[in-house]
mmCIF file of C-alpha atoms in Angstrom:
data_model
loop_
_atom_site.group_PDB
_atom_site.id
_atom_site.type_symbol
_atom_site.label_atom_id
_atom_site.label_comp_id
_atom_site.label_asym_id
_atom_site.label_seq_id
_atom_site.Cartn_x
_atom_site.Cartn_y
_atom_site.Cartn_z
ATOM 1 C CA LEU P 1 15.987 -6.914 -3.680
ATOM 2 C CA ASP P 2 17.058 -9.938 -1.890
ATOM 3 C CA GLU P 3 20.641 -9.349 -2.865
ATOM 4 C CA CYS P 4 20.525 -5.810 -1.552
ATOM 5 C CA GLY P 5 19.109 -7.186 1.757
ATOM 6 C CA LYS P 6 22.067 -9.650 1.991
ATOM 7 C CA ALA P 7 24.657 -6.841 1.177
ATOM 8 C CA GLY P 8 23.225 -4.299 3.676
ATOM 9 C CA GLY P 9 21.485 -2.082 1.200
ATOM 10 C CA GLY P 10 21.664 -0.830 -2.194
ATOM 11 C CA ILE P 11 19.659 0.522 -5.377
ATOM 12 C CA VAL P 12 17.400 -1.670 -7.359
ATOM 13 C CA ARG P 13 16.757 0.135 -10.630
ATOM 14 C CA LEU P 14 13.871 -0.751 -12.984
ATOM 15 C CA SER P 15 14.268 0.803 -16.384
ATOM 16 C CA ALA P 16 11.546 1.468 -18.850
ATOM 17 C CA GLY P 17 9.448 -1.564 -19.403
ATOM 18 C CA ALA P 18 6.636 -3.829 -17.821
ATOM 19 C CA TYR P 19 7.528 -6.154 -15.015
ATOM 20 C CA LEU P 20 4.848 -8.575 -13.802
ATOM 21 C CA SER P 21 5.605 -9.709 -10.466
ATOM 22 C CA GLN P 22 4.283 -11.820 -7.267
ATOM 23 C CA PRO P 23 4.677 -10.010 -4.048
ATOM 24 C CA ILE P 24 7.983 -8.520 -3.153
ATOM 25 C CA SER P 25 9.789 -7.677 0.022
ATOM 26 C CA LEU P 26 12.028 -4.518 0.846
ATOM 27 C CA TYR P 27 14.913 -4.358 3.160
ATOM 28 C CA SER P 28 16.850 -1.827 5.171
ATOM 29 C CA LYS P 29 18.889 0.852 3.358
ATOM 30 C CA THR P 30 17.296 -0.161 0.194
ATOM 31 C CA THR P 31 16.052 2.091 -2.612
ATOM 32 C CA LEU P 32 13.580 0.819 -5.226
ATOM 33 C CA LEU P 33 14.077 3.159 -8.234
ATOM 34 C CA LEU P 34 11.440 2.986 -10.902
ATOM 35 C CA GLU P 35 12.524 5.119 -14.114
ATOM 36 C CA GLN P 36 10.178 6.797 -16.362
ATOM 37 C CA GLY P 37 8.259 4.352 -18.311
ATOM 38 C CA ALA P 38 8.686 1.541 -15.872
ATOM 39 C CA THR P 39 5.629 -0.329 -14.645
ATOM 40 C CA LEU P 40 5.883 -2.880 -11.739
ATOM 41 C CA LYS P 41 2.612 -4.575 -12.015
ATOM 42 C CA ALA P 42 1.225 -7.223 -9.521
ATOM 43 C CA THR P 43 -0.270 -10.348 -10.414
ATOM 44 C CA ASP P 44 -3.989 -10.620 -9.736
ATOM 45 C CA ASP P 45 -4.122 -14.416 -8.897
ATOM 46 C CA PRO P 46 -5.260 -14.734 -5.202
ATOM 47 C CA ARG P 47 -3.053 -17.777 -4.782
ATOM 48 C CA ASP P 48 -0.152 -15.481 -4.994
ATOM 49 C CA TYR P 49 -1.264 -13.656 -1.892
ATOM 50 C CA LEU P 50 -2.814 -16.384 0.323
ATOM 51 C CA PRO P 51 -1.372 -19.287 2.385
ATOM 52 C CA SER P 52 -1.544 -22.547 0.556
ATOM 53 C CA SER P 53 -4.133 -23.726 3.025
ATOM 54 C CA VAL P 54 -6.592 -20.941 2.091
ATOM 55 C CA THR P 55 -8.497 -20.501 -1.080
ATOM 56 C CA TRP P 56 -9.988 -17.393 -2.483
ATOM 57 C CA ASP P 57 -13.378 -19.149 -2.319
ATOM 58 C CA ASP P 58 -12.808 -19.479 1.417
ATOM 59 C CA VAL P 59 -12.428 -15.673 1.566
ATOM 60 C CA LEU P 60 -15.450 -15.022 -0.722
ATOM 61 C CA GLN P 61 -17.550 -17.269 1.488
ATOM 62 C CA GLY P 62 -16.576 -15.789 4.748
ATOM 63 C CA ARG P 63 -14.679 -18.979 6.027
ATOM 64 C CA SER P 64 -11.247 -17.271 6.100
ATOM 65 C CA LYS P 65 -9.813 -13.833 6.147
ATOM 66 C CA GLY P 66 -6.553 -14.875 4.749
ATOM 67 C CA PRO P 67 -4.186 -13.792 5.968
ATOM 68 C CA PHE P 68 -3.021 -11.851 2.801
ATOM 69 C CA VAL P 69 0.446 -11.003 1.668
ATOM 70 C CA ASN P 70 0.638 -7.430 0.499
ATOM 71 C CA PHE P 71 2.217 -6.636 -2.977
ATOM 72 C CA VAL P 72 5.149 -4.718 -1.495
ATOM 73 C CA ASN P 73 6.048 -5.780 1.943
ATOM 74 C CA GLY P 74 8.470 -4.653 4.613
ATOM 75 C CA LYS P 75 8.913 -5.118 8.347
ATOM 76 C CA ASN P 76 11.375 -3.597 10.971
ATOM 77 C CA LEU P 77 13.364 -1.644 8.691
ATOM 78 C CA THR P 78 15.350 1.584 8.419
ATOM 79 C CA ASP P 79 15.938 3.958 5.503
ATOM 80 C CA VAL P 80 13.681 2.614 2.823
ATOM 81 C CA THR P 81 12.875 4.540 -0.327
ATOM 82 C CA ILE P 82 10.470 4.044 -3.227
ATOM 83 C CA THR P 83 11.174 6.684 -5.808
ATOM 84 C CA GLY P 84 11.365 7.644 -9.636
ATOM 85 C CA LYS P 85 8.881 8.559 -12.288
ATOM 86 C CA GLY P 86 7.669 5.122 -12.878
ATOM 87 C CA THR P 87 4.396 3.205 -11.739
ATOM 88 C CA ILE P 88 3.442 0.316 -9.405
ATOM 89 C CA ASP P 89 0.152 -1.050 -10.450
ATOM 90 C CA GLY P 90 -1.727 -3.336 -8.248
ATOM 91 C CA ALA P 91 -4.072 -4.855 -11.005
ATOM 92 C CA GLY P 92 -7.080 -4.383 -8.750
ATOM 93 C CA ALA P 93 -9.774 -4.905 -11.344
ATOM 94 C CA ARG P 94 -10.185 -8.499 -10.490
ATOM 95 C CA TRP P 95 -10.514 -7.903 -6.798
ATOM 96 C CA TRP P 96 -12.993 -4.869 -6.915
ATOM 97 C CA VAL P 97 -16.168 -6.508 -8.274
ATOM 98 C CA PRO P 98 -16.500 -9.161 -5.381
ATOM 99 C CA ALA P 99 -15.582 -6.529 -2.841
ATOM 100 C CA GLU P 100 -18.369 -4.201 -4.015
ATOM 101 C CA GLU P 101 -20.873 -7.224 -4.021
ATOM 102 C CA ALA P 102 -19.787 -8.069 -0.560
ATOM 103 C CA ARG P 103 -20.159 -4.467 0.629
ATOM 104 C CA ARG P 104 -23.593 -4.234 -0.964
ATOM 105 C CA LYS P 105 -24.741 -7.218 0.936
ATOM 106 C CA ALA P 106 -23.322 -6.042 4.242
ATOM 107 C CA SER P 107 -23.012 -2.170 4.285
ATOM 108 C CA GLY P 108 -19.621 -1.235 5.613
ATOM 109 C CA TYR P 109 -17.992 -4.662 5.168
ATOM 110 C CA THR P 110 -14.488 -4.718 3.671
ATOM 111 C CA LEU P 111 -13.824 -8.025 1.816
ATOM 112 C CA PRO P 112 -10.137 -9.093 2.827
ATOM 113 C CA ARG P 113 -7.721 -8.241 0.060
ATOM 114 C CA PRO P 114 -3.929 -7.320 -0.311
ATOM 115 C CA ASN P 115 -2.788 -3.778 -0.015
ATOM 116 C CA LEU P 116 -0.485 -2.376 -2.590
ATOM 117 C CA ILE P 117 2.274 -1.420 -0.081
ATOM 118 C CA ARG P 118 2.436 -2.109 3.510
ATOM 119 C CA ILE P 119 5.682 -1.303 5.514
ATOM 120 C CA THR P 120 5.656 -2.002 9.191
ATOM 121 C CA GLY P 121 8.037 -0.611 11.974
ATOM 122 C CA CYS P 122 10.141 1.436 9.658
ATOM 123 C CA ARG P 123 12.367 4.430 10.529
ATOM 124 C CA ARG P 124 12.857 6.870 7.623
ATOM 125 C CA LEU P 125 10.448 5.807 4.833
ATOM 126 C CA THR P 126 10.185 7.759 1.749
ATOM 127 C CA VAL P 127 7.859 7.431 -1.268
ATOM 128 C CA SER P 128 8.743 9.992 -3.750
ATOM 129 C CA GLY P 129 7.596 10.957 -7.460
ATOM 130 C CA VAL P 130 6.057 7.644 -8.301
ATOM 131 C CA THR P 131 2.548 6.761 -9.450
ATOM 132 C CA LEU P 132 0.686 4.197 -7.342
ATOM 133 C CA ARG P 133 -2.483 2.857 -9.018
ATOM 134 C CA ASN P 134 -5.272 0.295 -8.947
ATOM 135 C CA SER P 135 -4.434 -1.400 -5.583
ATOM 136 C CA PRO P 136 -6.804 -4.324 -4.619
ATOM 137 C CA LYS P 137 -7.398 -2.348 -1.472
ATOM 138 C CA PHE P 138 -5.293 0.539 0.133
ATOM 139 C CA HIS P 139 -2.415 1.908 -1.657
ATOM 140 C CA PRO P 140 0.691 2.785 0.738
ATOM 141 C CA VAL P 141 0.046 1.925 4.519
ATOM 142 C CA PRO P 142 2.907 2.904 6.732
ATOM 143 C CA GLU P 143 2.170 1.348 10.010
ATOM 144 C CA ASP P 144 3.962 1.959 13.361
ATOM 145 C CA CYS P 145 6.579 4.005 11.289
ATOM 146 C CA GLU P 146 8.556 7.189 12.101
ATOM 147 C CA ASP P 147 9.890 9.905 9.755
ATOM 148 C CA VAL P 148 7.568 9.175 6.915
ATOM 149 C CA LEU P 149 7.820 11.334 3.728
ATOM 150 C CA ILE P 150 5.307 10.770 0.878
ATOM 151 C CA GLU P 151 5.799 13.332 -1.747
ATOM 152 C CA GLY P 152 5.243 14.500 -5.351
ATOM 153 C CA GLY P 153 3.442 11.174 -6.180
ATOM 154 C CA THR P 154 0.276 10.352 -7.953
ATOM 155 C CA ILE P 155 -2.234 7.855 -6.536
ATOM 156 C CA LEU P 156 -5.089 6.590 -8.750
ATOM 157 C CA ALA P 157 -8.013 4.189 -8.646
ATOM 158 C CA PRO P 158 -11.364 4.225 -10.377
ATOM 159 C CA GLU P 159 -14.220 6.284 -8.453
ATOM 160 C CA GLY P 160 -16.231 3.194 -7.805
ATOM 161 C CA ALA P 161 -13.348 0.840 -6.802
ATOM 162 C CA ALA P 162 -14.217 -0.294 -3.221
ATOM 163 C CA ASN P 163 -11.866 0.574 -0.300
ATOM 164 C CA THR P 164 -8.972 1.957 -2.427
ATOM 165 C CA ASP P 165 -7.673 4.319 0.233
ATOM 166 C CA ALA P 166 -4.849 6.418 -1.047
ATOM 167 C CA ILE P 167 -2.564 6.745 2.009
ATOM 168 C CA ASP P 168 -3.460 5.308 5.532
ATOM 169 C CA PRO P 169 -0.814 6.213 8.137
ATOM 170 C CA SER P 170 -1.444 3.890 10.908
ATOM 171 C CA VAL P 171 0.092 4.535 14.457
ATOM 172 C CA CYS P 172 2.924 6.583 12.834
ATOM 173 C CA ARG P 173 4.997 9.559 13.999
ATOM 174 C CA ARG P 174 6.297 12.470 12.082
ATOM 175 C CA VAL P 175 4.636 11.935 8.701
ATOM 176 C CA THR P 176 4.581 14.518 5.863
ATOM 177 C CA ILE P 177 2.389 14.138 2.818
ATOM 178 C CA THR P 178 2.925 16.876 0.247
ATOM 179 C CA GLN P 179 2.367 17.808 -3.358
ATOM 180 C CA CYS P 180 0.582 14.556 -4.275
ATOM 181 C CA LEU P 181 -2.327 14.165 -6.663
ATOM 182 C CA ILE P 182 -4.978 11.726 -5.262
ATOM 183 C CA ASP P 183 -7.837 10.371 -7.293
ATOM 184 C CA VAL P 184 -9.383 7.206 -5.666
ATOM 185 C CA GLY P 185 -12.402 5.309 -4.785
ATOM 186 C CA ASP P 186 -12.273 5.630 -1.065
ATOM 187 C CA ASP P 187 -10.456 7.772 1.499
ATOM 188 C CA ASN P 188 -7.750 10.266 0.387
ATOM 189 C CA VAL P 189 -5.896 10.173 3.479
ATOM 190 C CA ALA P 190 -7.122 8.008 6.539
ATOM 191 C CA ILE P 191 -5.087 8.531 9.605
ATOM 192 C CA GLU P 192 -5.457 5.410 11.728
ATOM 193 C CA SER P 193 -4.767 5.686 15.478
ATOM 194 C CA GLY P 194 -6.044 1.977 16.018
ATOM 195 C CA LYS P 195 -4.469 1.232 19.367
ATOM 196 C CA LYS P 196 -2.646 2.866 22.426
ATOM 197 C CA MET P 197 1.182 2.872 21.854
ATOM 198 C CA PRO P 198 3.383 2.455 24.731
ATOM 199 C CA GLY P 199 5.428 5.475 25.704
ATOM 200 C CA ARG P 200 3.405 8.174 23.810
ATOM 201 C CA GLU P 201 0.185 10.118 24.521
ATOM 202 C CA PHE P 202 -1.264 9.637 21.077
ATOM 203 C CA ALA P 203 -1.016 6.724 18.636
ATOM 204 C CA CYS P 204 -0.474 8.982 15.719
ATOM 205 C CA GLU P 205 1.574 12.046 16.295
ATOM 206 C CA ASP P 206 3.122 15.087 14.141
ATOM 207 C CA LEU P 207 1.239 14.572 10.757
ATOM 208 C CA THR P 208 1.432 17.291 8.073
ATOM 209 C CA ILE P 209 -0.578 17.052 4.890
ATOM 210 C CA THR P 210 -0.003 20.030 2.581
ATOM 211 C CA ASP P 211 -0.161 21.281 -1.159
ATOM 212 C CA CYS P 212 -1.993 18.135 -2.278
ATOM 213 C CA VAL P 213 -4.885 17.885 -4.953
ATOM 214 C CA PHE P 214 -7.829 15.754 -3.959
ATOM 215 C CA LYS P 215 -10.181 14.747 -6.764
ATOM 216 C CA HIS P 216 -12.587 11.815 -6.220
ATOM 217 C CA GLY P 217 -12.134 10.224 -2.853
ATOM 218 C CA HIS P 218 -13.446 10.965 0.683
ATOM 219 C CA GLY P 219 -12.043 13.175 3.415
#
């Protein structure tokens, strides 16, 4: 991925097999292609996602919120694609138990954790065909993005996994979510307006959600 970024774009292809990885970053004009049978799996060690000055115990005890790095990251990009018939697995099991314990102590509280995918400030973002599962928290989160297509994918998390939203478009314009199978422990699709964006009447505009199957999950 780094080499594609330096070269101005390209395709990174993962053939069938298991790939255990710390957090990764995407770049403009880059396609991450996961072939059938390929699983890109996140490590579940909190130290891989936190600054060196912050410990997981600091987060659990409420002394710090992180900040967390997400598993798949990107910022201020154009033409990014995640596609194929493979899987991105967030290895969320280690994170869900303390998150649920925290929620039970304070109703509505969301224990800070990494998201599976968070892409910020991207024009033309496509997530197509892949299976996304077991995120520590939310699955794909396009934020302040335009022309987003999420199609033909499967998003899975156990019914009781806290805060495992499937898709959370946040302050985005022109988003299409279609032909997805979603079975998660929290919101199916949560459209987050969040804040007023300069130069537009609404923070989120022109979203179409169609031909999806929702199983567990809310809303």
